[in-house]
Amino acid sequence: MALEIKSIKGTADVLPSDSYKWQFVERLFLDTARLYGFNEIRIPTFEDKRLFIRSVGDTTDVVQKEMYSFTDQGGRELALRPEGTAGVNRAVIESGLINGALPVKLAYNLSCFRAEKPQAGRMREFHQLGMELFGSASPSADAEIISFVDHFFGVLGIKNVSLEINSIGCPHCRKNYHAALKAYFEERKEHLCETCLGRLEKNPLRILDCKNPECHEIAKDAPVVLDYLCDDCRAHFEGLKKRLDTLNISYTVNPRIVRGLDYYVRTVFEFVSGDLGAQSTICGGGRYDGLLGSLGGADQPGIGYAMGVERLLMVMKAQGIEIPAPASCDLYIGSMGEEASVKALGLAASLREEGFSAECDIIGRSVKAQMKYADKIGARYSMILGDNELAENKAKIKNMATGETSEVALDDETLTRFFYDAGIDDLSESIKDTLGGFTIE
Ligand code: ATP
Ligand code: MG
């Protein structure tokens, strides 16, 4: 019978054949983040819907069309997070972090939800690695954030990613720009989509980000924000370019980037890959200086970005970057009969204690089936225990790759020694590394 209940369109399972790739990228991300002083924050999957309306903005596609919102049993209006910045901003206010030592530097790894049309590189549940930096208005913060992303791509071995930057000004200089945009679109009103007609009054900048082909075409010739920057915003943008030059990070200024979220001011940027097809942006970010204040927090500036893990892995695959697969089972212990099966379990347990991975038959299959399984899981070594082996307390251990066999005594110490001598990585070392100085009794 076919499975009746299927996964939801736009969601995906990550199976063991891929999950190690995710683990690799996620771990490397958080480790590299620590080099820059960013530590992980974890936030809830759903929030008060008003948080996103207020920060992402009520005229954005994300809020108007893509948000998974629902009313819970208590009548509260909630939404699954479409992105991470809003929740992290809320958390730094609520926790008081923003009133402590500045700058506050946070990194995250989270799932996001957007009701978009699923296609390659566009999911309804997707994953973002991102950072937020609070408490610095200086272009040095923008440069630090951007240089991290550049560094991280380098660590992963990703090539051919181009950085595009722009400044979309502050509320002060944007007034004139909005007026110019409004005048421009007003004249072409009859060609705009329904949503954009509403945006024309409330937030004409959003029309620049509309995905409707006709709106998109008209937007191509709209006035560009760079021509309207005030002196402070212009100086800030120049400051960023100077720092990127010093850091040897190449970029192009793309005056058409506005980003799809309302909280951005001044710097916006994207990292774009030629290996992604239509969904070419791996990473997008920018400055959001008024956001904390507007959510009721201290009036501190902020900047951040997020990159899509699905797209990151797609680029790595397209570029043939191999992610090291985890080592397979060190020893498969096959057995015949009740007594041997008990012995196998004991030996496996002692190997695991020492940090070597071991498996034995726990189904009660024939030896032939057991060996087939050992082969399938790619076990490095195998052995079979039967009455003879138990009687002599010795067994042949077979190197599955070479077919070579040697004899070992069936005691914990000899067996463990065998794996140390074979130069097999002892997993307990990496467990100890993870634990640091910590010991579990
Ligand atoms: P796009 O232009 O592709 O719609 P966006 O501007 O909506 O992207 P952001 O909100 O800035 O994207 O999110 C940052 C990153 O998250 C994107 O650059 C992309 O890598 C990833 N991302 C965004 N939406 C999706 C999605 N629906 N599926 C997969 N990844 C996504
Ligand atoms: Mg989008």
Coordinates of C-alpha atoms and ligand atoms in Angstrom, one line a residue:
M1 CA 0.0 0.0 0.0
A2 CA 1.3 3.4 -0.9
L3 CA 2.0 5.9 1.9
E4 CA -1.1 7.9 2.3
I5 CA 0.3 10.9 4.0
K6 CA 3.1 12.7 2.2
S7 CA 5.4 15.5 3.1
I8 CA 4.1 19.1 2.5
K9 CA 5.0 20.7 -0.8
G10 CA 8.1 22.9 -0.4
T11 CA 9.5 20.9 2.5
A12 CA 12.3 18.3 2.4
D13 CA 13.7 15.5 4.5
V14 CA 17.5 15.5 4.9
L15 CA 18.5 11.8 4.9
P16 CA 21.8 10.5 6.3
S17 CA 23.2 10.5 2.8
D18 CA 23.1 14.3 3.0
S19 CA 22.8 15.2 6.7
Y20 CA 26.6 15.0 7.2
K21 CA 27.0 17.8 4.7
W22 CA 24.6 20.0 6.6
Q23 CA 26.5 19.2 9.8
F24 CA 29.8 20.0 8.2
V25 CA 28.6 23.4 6.9
E26 CA 26.8 24.3 10.2
R27 CA 29.7 23.4 12.4
L28 CA 32.2 25.3 10.2
F29 CA 29.9 28.3 10.2
L30 CA 29.7 28.5 14.0
D31 CA 33.4 27.8 14.4
T32 CA 34.4 30.4 11.9
A33 CA 31.9 32.8 13.5
R34 CA 33.8 32.5 16.8
L35 CA 37.0 33.8 15.1
Y36 CA 35.0 37.1 14.8
G37 CA 33.5 37.0 18.2
F38 CA 30.0 35.8 17.2
N39 CA 28.3 33.3 19.4
E40 CA 25.2 31.4 18.7
I41 CA 21.7 32.5 19.6
R42 CA 18.6 30.2 19.3
I43 CA 15.2 31.7 19.1
P44 CA 11.6 30.3 18.9
T45 CA 10.2 29.0 15.6
F46 CA 7.0 31.1 16.0
E47 CA 6.4 34.6 17.3
D48 CA 3.7 37.2 17.8
K49 CA 2.7 38.0 14.2
R50 CA 2.9 41.7 14.9
L51 CA 6.7 41.4 15.3
F52 CA 7.1 40.6 11.6
I53 CA 4.5 43.1 10.5
R54 CA 6.4 45.8 12.3
S55 CA 9.9 44.9 11.4
V56 CA 9.8 43.1 8.0
G57 CA 7.0 45.5 7.0
D58 CA 3.4 45.3 6.0
T59 CA 4.0 46.2 2.4
T60 CA 6.6 43.5 1.8
D61 CA 6.0 40.3 -0.2
V62 CA 7.2 38.3 2.8
V63 CA 4.4 39.7 5.1
Q64 CA 1.7 40.3 2.5
K65 CA 2.0 37.1 0.6
E66 CA 4.4 34.6 2.1
M67 CA 3.8 34.5 5.9
Y68 CA 2.5 31.3 7.5
S69 CA 0.3 32.9 10.2
F70 CA -2.3 31.2 12.3
T71 CA -4.5 31.8 15.4
D72 CA -3.6 29.5 18.3
Q73 CA -6.0 27.9 20.8
G74 CA -5.8 31.0 23.0
G75 CA -6.8 33.3 20.1
R76 CA -3.3 34.7 19.7
E77 CA -2.2 35.8 16.2
L78 CA 1.1 34.0 15.6
A79 CA 3.4 33.4 12.6
L80 CA 6.1 31.0 11.8
R81 CA 9.3 33.0 11.4
P82 CA 9.9 34.0 7.7
E83 CA 13.5 35.1 8.7
G84 CA 15.7 35.5 11.7
T85 CA 16.4 39.2 12.2
A86 CA 13.1 40.2 13.7
G87 CA 13.2 37.4 16.3
V88 CA 16.8 38.1 17.2
N89 CA 16.1 41.8 17.6
R90 CA 13.2 41.0 19.9
A91 CA 15.4 38.6 21.9
V92 CA 18.2 41.1 22.5
I93 CA 15.7 43.6 23.8
E94 CA 13.8 41.1 25.9
S95 CA 16.9 39.6 27.4
G96 CA 18.6 42.9 28.1
L97 CA 21.6 41.9 26.0
I98 CA 21.4 45.2 24.2
N99 CA 22.0 47.0 27.5
G100 CA 25.2 45.1 28.2
A101 CA 28.6 45.2 26.5
L102 CA 28.5 46.5 23.0
P103 CA 28.8 45.5 20.3
V104 CA 26.5 42.4 20.7
K105 CA 27.5 39.8 18.1
L106 CA 25.2 36.9 17.4
A107 CA 25.1 34.0 14.9
Y108 CA 22.3 31.7 14.2
N109 CA 21.3 28.6 12.3
L110 CA 17.5 28.3 11.8
S111 CA 14.6 27.1 9.7
C112 CA 12.4 29.7 8.1
F113 CA 9.0 29.4 6.5
R114 CA 7.6 31.3 3.5
A115 CA 4.6 30.3 1.4
E116 CA 6.3 30.8 -1.9
K117 CA 6.0 28.8 -5.1
P118 CA 8.4 25.9 -4.6
Q119 CA 11.2 25.5 -7.2
A120 CA 14.9 24.8 -7.3
G121 CA 16.5 26.9 -4.5
R122 CA 13.1 28.1 -3.3
M123 CA 11.4 26.1 -0.5
R124 CA 8.6 26.7 1.9
E125 CA 10.7 25.5 4.8
F126 CA 14.3 26.5 4.3
H127 CA 17.3 27.1 6.4
Q128 CA 19.4 30.2 7.1
L129 CA 22.8 30.7 8.6
G130 CA 23.0 34.3 9.7
M131 CA 24.5 37.0 11.9
E132 CA 23.4 40.1 13.6
L133 CA 25.6 42.8 15.0
F134 CA 24.2 45.5 17.4
G135 CA 25.6 48.7 18.7
S136 CA 27.8 50.0 15.9
A137 CA 26.9 52.6 13.2
S138 CA 30.4 52.6 11.8
P139 CA 31.1 51.2 8.3
S140 CA 33.7 49.0 10.1
A141 CA 30.8 46.9 11.3
D142 CA 29.4 46.5 7.8
A143 CA 32.9 45.6 6.6
E144 CA 33.4 43.0 9.4
I145 CA 30.1 41.3 8.6
I146 CA 30.8 41.2 4.9
S147 CA 34.4 40.0 5.3
F148 CA 33.1 37.2 7.5
V149 CA 30.9 35.9 4.7
D150 CA 33.7 36.3 2.2
H151 CA 36.0 34.4 4.6
F152 CA 33.4 31.6 5.2
F153 CA 32.9 31.0 1.5
G154 CA 36.7 30.8 1.2
V155 CA 36.8 28.2 4.0
L156 CA 34.2 26.1 2.2
G157 CA 36.1 26.4 -1.1
I158 CA 33.3 28.2 -2.8
K159 CA 34.4 30.2 -5.8
N160 CA 32.8 32.6 -8.3
V161 CA 30.6 34.4 -5.9
S162 CA 30.2 38.1 -6.5
L163 CA 29.5 40.7 -3.9
E164 CA 27.1 43.4 -4.8
I165 CA 26.6 46.4 -2.5
N166 CA 24.3 49.4 -2.5
S167 CA 23.2 52.1 -0.1
I168 CA 19.5 52.8 0.2
G169 CA 19.9 55.8 2.5
C170 CA 18.3 56.7 5.8
P171 CA 14.7 58.0 6.5
H172 CA 16.1 61.5 6.1
C173 CA 17.4 61.2 2.5
R174 CA 14.8 58.7 1.5
K175 CA 12.0 61.3 1.7
N176 CA 13.2 62.9 -1.5
Y177 CA 13.8 59.6 -3.1
H178 CA 10.3 58.3 -2.2
A179 CA 8.9 61.5 -3.8
A180 CA 10.9 60.9 -7.0
L181 CA 9.8 57.2 -7.1
K182 CA 6.2 58.1 -6.5
A183 CA 6.2 60.7 -9.3
Y184 CA 7.9 58.1 -11.6
F185 CA 5.4 55.3 -10.9
E186 CA 2.4 57.6 -10.8
E187 CA 2.9 58.3 -14.5
R188 CA 3.0 54.5 -15.2
K189 CA 0.3 53.6 -12.8
E190 CA -2.0 51.7 -15.2
H191 CA 0.8 49.1 -15.8
L192 CA 1.3 48.3 -12.1
C193 CA -0.1 45.3 -10.3
E194 CA -2.8 45.5 -7.7
T195 CA -0.4 45.1 -4.8
C196 CA 1.9 47.8 -6.2
L197 CA -0.9 50.3 -6.5
G198 CA -1.3 50.0 -2.8
R199 CA 2.5 50.3 -2.3
L200 CA 2.5 53.5 -4.4
E201 CA 0.8 55.3 -1.6
K202 CA 2.4 53.6 1.4
N203 CA 5.9 52.6 0.3
P204 CA 7.0 53.1 -3.4
L205 CA 10.4 51.5 -2.7
R206 CA 8.7 48.1 -2.4
I207 CA 7.6 48.3 -6.1
L208 CA 11.3 48.0 -7.0
D209 CA 11.2 44.5 -5.5
C210 CA 8.0 43.3 -7.0
K211 CA 8.2 40.0 -8.9
N212 CA 5.4 40.8 -11.3
P213 CA 7.1 40.9 -14.7
E214 CA 5.4 44.1 -15.8
C215 CA 6.2 46.0 -12.5
H216 CA 9.7 44.6 -12.8
E217 CA 10.1 46.0 -16.3
I218 CA 8.9 49.5 -15.3
A219 CA 11.2 49.4 -12.2
K220 CA 14.2 49.0 -14.4
D221 CA 14.2 52.7 -15.4
A222 CA 13.1 54.1 -12.1
P223 CA 15.3 56.7 -10.3
V224 CA 18.1 55.1 -8.3
V225 CA 18.5 55.8 -4.6
L226 CA 22.3 56.4 -4.8
D227 CA 21.5 59.7 -6.6
Y228 CA 19.5 60.8 -3.5
L229 CA 21.8 60.0 -0.6
C230 CA 22.4 62.7 2.0
D231 CA 25.9 63.6 2.9
D232 CA 26.1 61.3 5.9
C233 CA 24.8 58.3 4.0
R234 CA 27.2 59.0 1.1
A235 CA 30.1 59.3 3.5
H236 CA 29.0 56.0 5.2
F237 CA 28.9 54.2 1.9
E238 CA 32.3 55.6 0.9
G239 CA 33.6 54.4 4.3
L240 CA 32.4 50.9 3.6
K241 CA 34.0 50.8 0.1
K242 CA 37.3 52.0 1.5
R243 CA 37.3 49.2 4.1
L244 CA 36.4 46.6 1.5
D245 CA 39.3 47.8 -0.7
T246 CA 41.7 47.5 2.3
L247 CA 40.5 44.0 3.0
N248 CA 40.9 43.1 -0.7
I249 CA 37.3 42.1 -1.0
S250 CA 36.1 42.9 -4.5
Y251 CA 32.6 44.1 -5.1
T252 CA 30.4 45.9 -7.5
V253 CA 28.0 48.7 -6.7
N254 CA 24.5 47.6 -7.9
P255 CA 22.2 50.6 -7.4
R256 CA 19.2 48.3 -8.1
I257 CA 19.5 46.2 -4.9
V258 CA 16.8 47.3 -2.4
R259 CA 16.2 44.0 -0.6
G260 CA 12.7 42.7 0.3
L261 CA 12.6 43.7 3.9
D262 CA 11.5 47.1 5.2
Y263 CA 13.9 47.5 8.0
Y264 CA 17.0 48.1 5.9
V265 CA 18.7 51.5 5.8
R266 CA 22.0 52.5 4.3
T267 CA 24.1 49.4 3.4
V268 CA 22.4 46.5 1.6
F269 CA 24.4 43.7 0.0
E270 CA 24.0 40.4 -1.7
F271 CA 26.4 37.6 -2.6
V272 CA 25.4 36.2 -5.9
S273 CA 26.5 32.9 -7.6
G274 CA 26.5 32.1 -11.2
D275 CA 26.1 28.4 -10.3
L276 CA 22.5 28.7 -9.0
G277 CA 20.2 29.5 -12.0
A278 CA 17.3 31.7 -11.3
Q279 CA 17.6 31.8 -7.5
S280 CA 21.1 33.2 -7.7
T281 CA 21.4 35.0 -4.3
I282 CA 23.1 32.9 -1.7
C283 CA 23.3 35.6 0.9
G284 CA 21.6 38.9 1.6
G285 CA 21.9 41.4 4.3
G286 CA 22.1 45.0 5.3
R287 CA 21.9 47.6 8.0
Y288 CA 18.8 48.2 10.1
D289 CA 19.6 51.2 12.4
G290 CA 16.1 52.1 13.4
L291 CA 14.7 48.6 14.0
L292 CA 15.6 48.1 17.7
G293 CA 14.1 51.5 18.6
S294 CA 11.0 50.8 16.7
L295 CA 10.5 47.5 18.6
G296 CA 10.7 49.4 21.9
G297 CA 14.4 48.7 22.6
A298 CA 17.4 51.0 23.0
D299 CA 18.0 53.1 20.0
Q300 CA 21.0 51.2 18.8
P301 CA 22.1 50.5 15.3
G302 CA 22.3 47.0 13.8
I303 CA 23.4 45.1 10.8
G304 CA 23.1 41.5 9.7
Y305 CA 22.7 39.0 6.9
A306 CA 21.4 35.5 6.2
M307 CA 22.4 32.9 3.8
G308 CA 20.3 30.0 2.5
V309 CA 21.8 26.6 3.5
E310 CA 20.0 24.9 0.6
R311 CA 21.5 27.3 -1.9
L312 CA 24.9 27.1 -0.3
L313 CA 24.9 23.3 -0.7
M314 CA 23.6 23.6 -4.3
V315 CA 26.6 25.9 -5.1
M316 CA 29.0 23.5 -3.4
K317 CA 27.6 20.6 -5.4
A318 CA 27.7 22.5 -8.7
Q319 CA 31.3 23.4 -8.0
G320 CA 32.3 19.8 -7.2
I321 CA 33.3 20.6 -3.6
E322 CA 33.5 17.3 -1.7
I323 CA 32.4 17.3 1.9
P324 CA 34.1 14.6 3.9
A325 CA 31.7 11.7 4.6
P326 CA 31.8 10.4 8.2
A327 CA 33.8 7.3 8.8
S328 CA 31.8 4.1 8.5
C329 CA 31.5 1.3 11.1
D330 CA 34.9 0.3 12.3
L331 CA 34.0 -3.3 13.1
Y332 CA 31.0 -5.5 12.3
I333 CA 30.8 -8.5 14.6
G334 CA 28.7 -11.3 13.1
S335 CA 27.6 -14.2 15.2
M336 CA 26.1 -17.7 15.0
G337 CA 24.0 -18.9 18.0
E338 CA 22.8 -17.4 21.2
E339 CA 26.1 -17.5 23.1
A340 CA 28.1 -15.8 20.3
S341 CA 25.4 -13.2 19.9
V342 CA 25.8 -12.2 23.6
K343 CA 29.6 -12.2 23.3
A344 CA 29.3 -10.0 20.2
L345 CA 27.2 -7.5 22.0
G346 CA 29.7 -7.3 24.9
L347 CA 32.7 -6.8 22.5
A348 CA 30.8 -4.1 20.6
A349 CA 30.0 -2.3 23.8
S350 CA 33.6 -2.2 24.9
L351 CA 34.8 -0.9 21.6
R352 CA 32.3 1.8 21.7
E353 CA 33.4 2.8 25.1
E354 CA 36.9 3.3 23.6
G355 CA 35.5 5.4 20.8
F356 CA 35.4 3.0 18.0
S357 CA 32.2 2.4 16.1
A358 CA 31.0 -1.2 16.2
E359 CA 27.9 -3.0 15.2
C360 CA 26.7 -6.6 15.7
D361 CA 23.7 -8.6 14.6
I362 CA 20.6 -7.5 16.5
I363 CA 18.0 -9.0 14.1
G364 CA 19.0 -12.7 14.3
R365 CA 19.8 -13.2 10.7
S366 CA 21.9 -15.8 8.9
V367 CA 25.6 -15.2 8.8
K368 CA 25.4 -14.6 5.1
A369 CA 22.8 -11.9 5.6
Q370 CA 24.9 -10.4 8.3
M371 CA 27.9 -10.2 6.1
K372 CA 25.9 -8.7 3.3
Y373 CA 24.8 -6.0 5.7
A374 CA 28.4 -5.4 6.9
D375 CA 29.3 -4.9 3.2
K376 CA 26.4 -2.5 2.6
I377 CA 27.2 -0.2 5.6
G378 CA 30.9 -0.1 4.4
A379 CA 32.3 -1.7 7.6
R380 CA 36.1 -1.4 7.6
Y381 CA 36.6 -4.7 9.4
S382 CA 34.4 -7.7 10.2
M383 CA 34.6 -10.9 12.2
I384 CA 32.3 -13.8 12.8
L385 CA 31.8 -15.5 16.1
G386 CA 30.8 -19.1 16.4
D387 CA 31.3 -22.0 18.8
N388 CA 34.9 -22.5 17.7
E389 CA 35.8 -18.9 18.2
L390 CA 34.2 -18.9 21.6
A391 CA 35.9 -22.1 22.6
E392 CA 39.4 -20.8 21.6
N393 CA 38.6 -17.2 22.6
K394 CA 40.1 -16.1 19.2
A395 CA 38.7 -15.0 15.9
K396 CA 39.7 -13.8 12.5
I397 CA 39.3 -10.2 11.8
K398 CA 39.0 -9.2 8.2
N399 CA 39.9 -6.0 6.5
M400 CA 36.9 -5.5 4.2
A401 CA 38.8 -3.5 1.6
T402 CA 41.8 -5.8 1.1
G403 CA 40.3 -9.1 2.2
E404 CA 43.4 -9.5 4.5
T405 CA 42.7 -11.4 7.8
S406 CA 44.5 -11.6 11.1
E407 CA 43.8 -13.4 14.3
V408 CA 42.9 -11.6 17.5
A409 CA 42.1 -12.7 21.0
L410 CA 38.5 -12.0 22.0
D411 CA 39.2 -9.8 24.9
D412 CA 38.3 -6.1 25.1
E413 CA 41.9 -4.9 25.5
T414 CA 43.4 -6.8 22.5
L415 CA 40.5 -5.8 20.3
T416 CA 40.8 -2.2 21.2
R417 CA 44.6 -2.3 20.7
F418 CA 44.0 -3.8 17.2
F419 CA 42.1 -0.6 16.2
Y420 CA 44.6 1.7 17.7
D421 CA 47.4 -0.1 15.9
A422 CA 45.4 0.0 12.6
G423 CA 45.6 3.8 12.9
I424 CA 41.8 4.2 13.0
D425 CA 40.6 7.5 14.3
D426 CA 39.4 7.1 17.8
L427 CA 36.1 8.9 18.0
S428 CA 36.4 9.4 21.7
E429 CA 39.2 12.0 20.9
S430 CA 36.7 14.1 19.0
I431 CA 34.1 13.6 21.7
K432 CA 36.7 14.8 24.2
D433 CA 37.5 17.8 22.0
T434 CA 33.9 18.7 22.0
L435 CA 33.7 18.4 25.7
G436 CA 36.8 20.5 26.3
G437 CA 38.0 20.1 29.8
F438 CA 34.7 18.6 30.8
T439 CA 34.4 15.0 32.0
I440 CA 31.4 12.9 32.3
E441 CA 31.6 10.4 35.1
Ligands
ATP1 P1 15.0 35.9 -3.0 O1 15.3 37.1 -3.8 O2 15.6 34.6 -3.6 O3 13.5 35.7 -2.8 P2 15.1 37.1 -0.5 O4 15.5 38.4 -0.8 O5 13.6 36.8 -0.2 O6 15.6 36.0 -1.6 P3 16.2 37.0 2.2 O7 14.9 37.3 2.8 O8 17.2 38.1 2.1 O9 15.9 36.5 0.7 O10 16.9 35.7 2.8 C1 18.3 35.5 2.7 C2 18.6 34.2 2.0 O11 17.8 33.1 2.4 C3 18.5 34.3 0.5 O12 19.6 34.9 -0.1 C4 18.4 32.8 0.1 O13 19.7 32.2 0.1 C5 17.6 32.2 1.3 N1 16.2 32.1 0.9 C6 15.2 33.1 1.0 N2 14.0 32.6 0.7 C7 14.2 31.3 0.4 C8 13.4 30.2 0.0 N3 12.1 30.3 -0.1 N4 14.0 29.0 -0.2 C9 15.3 28.8 0.0 N5 16.1 29.7 0.4 C10 15.6 31.0 0.6
MG2 MG 12.1 36.1 -1.4

